[in-house]
PDB file of C-alpha atoms in Angstrom:
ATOM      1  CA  UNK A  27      67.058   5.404  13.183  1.00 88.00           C
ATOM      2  CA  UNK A  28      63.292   4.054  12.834  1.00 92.00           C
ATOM      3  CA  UNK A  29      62.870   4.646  16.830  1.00 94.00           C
ATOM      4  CA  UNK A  30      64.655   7.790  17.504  1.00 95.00           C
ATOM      5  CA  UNK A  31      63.111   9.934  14.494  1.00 95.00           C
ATOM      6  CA  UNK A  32      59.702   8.078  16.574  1.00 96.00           C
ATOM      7  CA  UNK A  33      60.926   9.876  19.269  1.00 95.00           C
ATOM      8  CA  UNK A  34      61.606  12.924  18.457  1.00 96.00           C
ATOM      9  CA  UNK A  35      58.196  13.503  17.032  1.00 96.00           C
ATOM     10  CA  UNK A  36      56.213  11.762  19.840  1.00 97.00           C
ATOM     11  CA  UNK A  37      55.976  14.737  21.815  1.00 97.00           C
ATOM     12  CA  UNK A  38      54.510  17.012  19.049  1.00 97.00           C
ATOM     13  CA  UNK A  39      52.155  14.430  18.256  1.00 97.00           C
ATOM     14  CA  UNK A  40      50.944  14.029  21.712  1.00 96.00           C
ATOM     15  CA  UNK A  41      50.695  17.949  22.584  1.00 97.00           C
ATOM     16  CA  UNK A  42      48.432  17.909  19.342  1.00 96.00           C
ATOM     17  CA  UNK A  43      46.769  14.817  19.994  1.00 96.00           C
ATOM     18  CA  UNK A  44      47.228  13.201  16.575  1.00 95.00           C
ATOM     19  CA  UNK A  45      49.510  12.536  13.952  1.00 96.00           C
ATOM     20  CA  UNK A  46      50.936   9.383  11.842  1.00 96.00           C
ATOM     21  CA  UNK A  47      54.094   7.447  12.080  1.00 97.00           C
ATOM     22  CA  UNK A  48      55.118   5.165   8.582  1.00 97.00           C
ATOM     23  CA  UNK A  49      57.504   2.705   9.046  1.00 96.00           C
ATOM     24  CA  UNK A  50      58.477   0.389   6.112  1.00 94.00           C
ATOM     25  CA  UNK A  51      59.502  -3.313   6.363  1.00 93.00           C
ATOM     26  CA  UNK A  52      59.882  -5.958   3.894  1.00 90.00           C
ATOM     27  CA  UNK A  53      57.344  -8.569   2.697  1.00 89.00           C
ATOM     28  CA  UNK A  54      60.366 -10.523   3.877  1.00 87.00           C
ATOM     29  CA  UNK A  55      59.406  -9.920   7.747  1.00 88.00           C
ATOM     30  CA  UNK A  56      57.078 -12.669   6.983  1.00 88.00           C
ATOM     31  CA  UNK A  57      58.359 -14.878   4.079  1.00 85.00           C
ATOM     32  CA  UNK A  58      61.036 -16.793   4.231  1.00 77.00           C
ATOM     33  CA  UNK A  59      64.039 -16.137   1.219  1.00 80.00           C
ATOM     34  CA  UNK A  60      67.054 -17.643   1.907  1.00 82.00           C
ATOM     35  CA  UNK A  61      70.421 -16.189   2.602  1.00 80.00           C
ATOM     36  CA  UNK A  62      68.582 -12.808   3.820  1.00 81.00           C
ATOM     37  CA  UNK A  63      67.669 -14.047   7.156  1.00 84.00           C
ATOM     38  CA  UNK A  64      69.437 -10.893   9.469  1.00 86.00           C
ATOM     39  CA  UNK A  65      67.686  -8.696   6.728  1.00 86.00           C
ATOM     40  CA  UNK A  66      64.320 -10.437   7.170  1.00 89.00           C
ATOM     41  CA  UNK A  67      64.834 -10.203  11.197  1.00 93.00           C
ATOM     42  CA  UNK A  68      65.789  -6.582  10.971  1.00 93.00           C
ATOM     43  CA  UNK A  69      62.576  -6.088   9.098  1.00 94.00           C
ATOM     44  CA  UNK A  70      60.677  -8.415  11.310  1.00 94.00           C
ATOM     45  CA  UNK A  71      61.500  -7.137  14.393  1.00 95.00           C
ATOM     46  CA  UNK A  72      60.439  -3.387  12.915  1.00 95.00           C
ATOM     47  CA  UNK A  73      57.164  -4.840  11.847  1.00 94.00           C
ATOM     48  CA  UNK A  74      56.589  -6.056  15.432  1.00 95.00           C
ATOM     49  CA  UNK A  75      57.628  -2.995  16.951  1.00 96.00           C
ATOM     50  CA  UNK A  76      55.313  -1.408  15.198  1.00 96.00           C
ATOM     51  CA  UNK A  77      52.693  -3.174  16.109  1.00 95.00           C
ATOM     52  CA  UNK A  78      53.324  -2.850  19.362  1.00 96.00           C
ATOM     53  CA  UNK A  79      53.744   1.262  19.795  1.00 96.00           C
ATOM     54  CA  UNK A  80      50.415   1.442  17.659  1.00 96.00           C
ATOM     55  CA  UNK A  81      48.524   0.111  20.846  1.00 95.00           C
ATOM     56  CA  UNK A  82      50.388   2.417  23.502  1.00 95.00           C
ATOM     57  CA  UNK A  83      49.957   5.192  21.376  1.00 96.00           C
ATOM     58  CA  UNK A  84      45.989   4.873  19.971  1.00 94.00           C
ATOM     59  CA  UNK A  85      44.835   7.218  23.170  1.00 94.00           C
ATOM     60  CA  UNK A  86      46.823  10.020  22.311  1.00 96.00           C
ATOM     61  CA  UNK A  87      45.361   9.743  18.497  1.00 95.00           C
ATOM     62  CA  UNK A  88      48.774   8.770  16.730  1.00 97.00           C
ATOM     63  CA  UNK A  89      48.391   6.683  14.106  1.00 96.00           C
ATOM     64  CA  UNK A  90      50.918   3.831  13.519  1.00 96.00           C
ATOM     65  CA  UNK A  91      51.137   2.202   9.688  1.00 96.00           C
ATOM     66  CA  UNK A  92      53.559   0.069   7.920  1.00 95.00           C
ATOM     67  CA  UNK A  93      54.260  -0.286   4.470  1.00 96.00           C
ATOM     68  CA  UNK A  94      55.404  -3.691   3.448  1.00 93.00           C
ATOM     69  CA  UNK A  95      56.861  -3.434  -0.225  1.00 91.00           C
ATOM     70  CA  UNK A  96      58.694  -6.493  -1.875  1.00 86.00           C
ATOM     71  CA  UNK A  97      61.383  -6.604  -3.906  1.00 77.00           C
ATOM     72  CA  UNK A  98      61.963  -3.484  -6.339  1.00 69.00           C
ATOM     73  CA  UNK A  99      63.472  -1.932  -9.571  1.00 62.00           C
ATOM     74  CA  UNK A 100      66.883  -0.070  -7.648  1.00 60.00           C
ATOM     75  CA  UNK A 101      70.212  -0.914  -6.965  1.00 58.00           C
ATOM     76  CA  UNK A 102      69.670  -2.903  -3.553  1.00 57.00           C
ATOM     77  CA  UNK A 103      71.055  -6.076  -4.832  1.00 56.00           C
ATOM     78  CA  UNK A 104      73.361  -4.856  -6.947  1.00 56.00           C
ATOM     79  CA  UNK A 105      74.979  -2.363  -4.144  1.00 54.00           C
ATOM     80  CA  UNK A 106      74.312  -5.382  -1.018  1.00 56.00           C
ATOM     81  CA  UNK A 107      77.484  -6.957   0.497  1.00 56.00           C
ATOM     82  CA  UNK A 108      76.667 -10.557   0.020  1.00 59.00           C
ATOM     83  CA  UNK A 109      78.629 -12.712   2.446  1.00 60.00           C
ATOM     84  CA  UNK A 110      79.229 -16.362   1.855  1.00 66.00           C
ATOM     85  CA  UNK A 111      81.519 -19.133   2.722  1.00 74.00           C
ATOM     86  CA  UNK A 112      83.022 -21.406   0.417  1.00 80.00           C
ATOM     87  CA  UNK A 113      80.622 -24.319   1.835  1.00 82.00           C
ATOM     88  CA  UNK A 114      77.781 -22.693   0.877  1.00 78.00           C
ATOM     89  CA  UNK A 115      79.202 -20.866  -2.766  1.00 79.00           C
ATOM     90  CA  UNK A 116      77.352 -24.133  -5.077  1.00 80.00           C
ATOM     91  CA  UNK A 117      73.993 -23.536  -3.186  1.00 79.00           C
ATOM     92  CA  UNK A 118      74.072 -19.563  -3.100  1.00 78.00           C
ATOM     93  CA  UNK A 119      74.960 -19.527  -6.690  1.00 79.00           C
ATOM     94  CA  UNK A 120      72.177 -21.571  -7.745  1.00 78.00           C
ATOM     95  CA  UNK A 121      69.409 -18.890  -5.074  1.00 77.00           C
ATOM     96  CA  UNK A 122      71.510 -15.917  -6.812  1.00 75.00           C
ATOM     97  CA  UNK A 123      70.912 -17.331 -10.805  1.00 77.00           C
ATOM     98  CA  UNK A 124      67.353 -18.364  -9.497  1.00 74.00           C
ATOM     99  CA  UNK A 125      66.712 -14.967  -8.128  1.00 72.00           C
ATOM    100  CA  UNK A 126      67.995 -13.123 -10.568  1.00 71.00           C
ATOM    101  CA  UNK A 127      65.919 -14.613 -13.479  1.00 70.00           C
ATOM    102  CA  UNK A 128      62.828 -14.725 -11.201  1.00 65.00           C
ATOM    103  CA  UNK A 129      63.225 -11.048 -10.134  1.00 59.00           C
ATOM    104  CA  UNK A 130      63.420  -9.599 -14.110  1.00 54.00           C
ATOM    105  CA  UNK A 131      59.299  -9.965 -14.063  1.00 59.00           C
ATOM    106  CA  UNK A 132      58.774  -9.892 -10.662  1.00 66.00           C
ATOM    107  CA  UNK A 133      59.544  -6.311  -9.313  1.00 75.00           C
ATOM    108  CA  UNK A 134      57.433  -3.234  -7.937  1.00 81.00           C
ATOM    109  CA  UNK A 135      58.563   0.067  -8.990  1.00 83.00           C
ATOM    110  CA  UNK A 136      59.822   2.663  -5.989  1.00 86.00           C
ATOM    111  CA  UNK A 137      56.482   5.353  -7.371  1.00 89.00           C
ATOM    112  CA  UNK A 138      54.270   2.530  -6.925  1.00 87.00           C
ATOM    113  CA  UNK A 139      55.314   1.950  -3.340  1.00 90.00           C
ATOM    114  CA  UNK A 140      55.343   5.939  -2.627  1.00 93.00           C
ATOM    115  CA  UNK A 141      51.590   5.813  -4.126  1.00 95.00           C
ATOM    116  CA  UNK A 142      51.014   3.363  -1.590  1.00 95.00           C
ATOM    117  CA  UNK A 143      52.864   5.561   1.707  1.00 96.00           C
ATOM    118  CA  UNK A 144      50.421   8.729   0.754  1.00 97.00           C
ATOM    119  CA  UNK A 145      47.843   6.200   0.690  1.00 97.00           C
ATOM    120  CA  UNK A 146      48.947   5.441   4.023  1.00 97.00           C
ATOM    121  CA  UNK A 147      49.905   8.966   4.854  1.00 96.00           C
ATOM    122  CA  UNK A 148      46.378  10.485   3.974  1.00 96.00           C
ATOM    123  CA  UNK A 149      43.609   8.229   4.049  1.00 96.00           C
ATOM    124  CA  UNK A 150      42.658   8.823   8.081  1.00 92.00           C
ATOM    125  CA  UNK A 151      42.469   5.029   8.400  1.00 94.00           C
ATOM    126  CA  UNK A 152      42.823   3.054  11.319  1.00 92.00           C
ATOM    127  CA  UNK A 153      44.799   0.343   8.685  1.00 95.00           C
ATOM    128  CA  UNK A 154      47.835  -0.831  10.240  1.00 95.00           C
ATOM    129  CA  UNK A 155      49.560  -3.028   7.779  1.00 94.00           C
ATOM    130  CA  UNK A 156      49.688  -2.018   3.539  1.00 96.00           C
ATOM    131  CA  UNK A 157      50.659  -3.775   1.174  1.00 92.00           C
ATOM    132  CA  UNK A 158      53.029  -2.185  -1.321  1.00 92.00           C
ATOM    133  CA  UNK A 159      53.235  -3.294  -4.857  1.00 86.00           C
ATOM    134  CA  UNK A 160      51.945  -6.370  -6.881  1.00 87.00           C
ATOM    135  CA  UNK A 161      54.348  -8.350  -5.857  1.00 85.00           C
ATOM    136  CA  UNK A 162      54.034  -7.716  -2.002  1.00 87.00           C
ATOM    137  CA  UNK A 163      50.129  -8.516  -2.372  1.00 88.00           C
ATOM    138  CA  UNK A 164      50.977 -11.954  -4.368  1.00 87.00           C
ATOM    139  CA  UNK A 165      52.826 -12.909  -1.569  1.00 87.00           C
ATOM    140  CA  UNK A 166      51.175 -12.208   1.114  1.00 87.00           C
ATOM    141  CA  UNK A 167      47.873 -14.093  -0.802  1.00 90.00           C
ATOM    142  CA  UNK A 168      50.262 -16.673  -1.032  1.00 88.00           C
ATOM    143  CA  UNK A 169      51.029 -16.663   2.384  1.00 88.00           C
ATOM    144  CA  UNK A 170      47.375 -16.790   3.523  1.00 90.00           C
ATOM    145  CA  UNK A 171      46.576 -19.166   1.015  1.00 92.00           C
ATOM    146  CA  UNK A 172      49.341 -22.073   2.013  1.00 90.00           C
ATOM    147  CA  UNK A 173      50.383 -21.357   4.735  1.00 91.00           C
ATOM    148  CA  UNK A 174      54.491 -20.967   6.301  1.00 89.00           C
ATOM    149  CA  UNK A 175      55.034 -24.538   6.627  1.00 92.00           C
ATOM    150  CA  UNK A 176      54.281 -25.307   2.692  1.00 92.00           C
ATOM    151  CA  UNK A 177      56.083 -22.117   1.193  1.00 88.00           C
ATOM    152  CA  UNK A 178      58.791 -22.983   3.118  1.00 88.00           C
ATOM    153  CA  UNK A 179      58.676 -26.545   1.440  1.00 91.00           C
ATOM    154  CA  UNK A 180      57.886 -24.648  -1.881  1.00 87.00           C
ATOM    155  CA  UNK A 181      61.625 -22.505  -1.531  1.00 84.00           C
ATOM    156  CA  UNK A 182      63.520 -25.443  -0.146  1.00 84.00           C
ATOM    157  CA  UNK A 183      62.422 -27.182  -3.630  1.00 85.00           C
ATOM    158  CA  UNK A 184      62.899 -23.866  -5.647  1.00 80.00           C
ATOM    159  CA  UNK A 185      66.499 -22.605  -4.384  1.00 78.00           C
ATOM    160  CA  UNK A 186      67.887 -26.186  -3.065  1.00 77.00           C
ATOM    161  CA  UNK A 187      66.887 -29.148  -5.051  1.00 73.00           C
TER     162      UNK A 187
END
């Protein structure tokens, strides 16, 4: 969907030499949650597409952003297909309870994230990469701060010990 709506509006950007294409990903693109990897790599692979186009397509003056919300008040989790096999059920019930009474504090509204797209949409910066949310932000501080190899230590202990 992402690249063929790209597409389709590539040549009206180019004829007037500017414009702005928003993708959205997942703070997930970069941090590791268990049982969501082909999510994550969906989201990942976006985010590095992005990246990518925004370099072939700086001369003609398009824009490239991405918003990178995390996880949200709507019915994503409650309307996702979880798939599990019986070898895993002990360990993906303990992530699921885990999740669940993380996520009741922990969650960005969907108007905070669309504040943050017109940010993106209308600020005629050269920004690449926004944050969306509190909880997005936390992370990626997080992120920064430790480092992959330690919050990947941090969820093993959270979710599997």
């Amino acid at each position: 969907g992402t690249i063929l709506v790209t597409k389709s509006f590539l040549p009206f950007f180019r004829a007037r030499k500017e414009g702005t294409i928003i993708t959205v990903t997942s703070s997930t693109a970069n941090i590791p949650y268990p049982f969501v990897a082909v999510y994550a790599a969906t989201k990942s692979a976006l985010e590095t597409w992005t990246e990518g186009i925004s370099y072939e397509l700086n001369e003609f003056g398009i824009n490239v952003k991405t918003v990178v919300p995390a996880y949200m008040q709507t019915n994503f989790g409650n309307n996702a297909q979880m798939v599990s096999h019986q070898d895993y059920q002990n360990v993906f019930n303990h992530y699921i309870t885990a999740m669940k009474a993380d996520s009741s504090a922990k969650k960005d509204t969907p108007e905070s994230i669309a504040d943050v797209v017109y940010q993106a949409a209308t600020d005629n910066k050269k920004q690449l990469h926004y944050t969306a949310g509190n909880l997005s932000t936390t992370e990626y501080d997080w992120l920064k701060k430790e480092g992959i190899e330690k919050m990947i230590a941090t969820m093993n202990k959270r979710f599997f010990t």
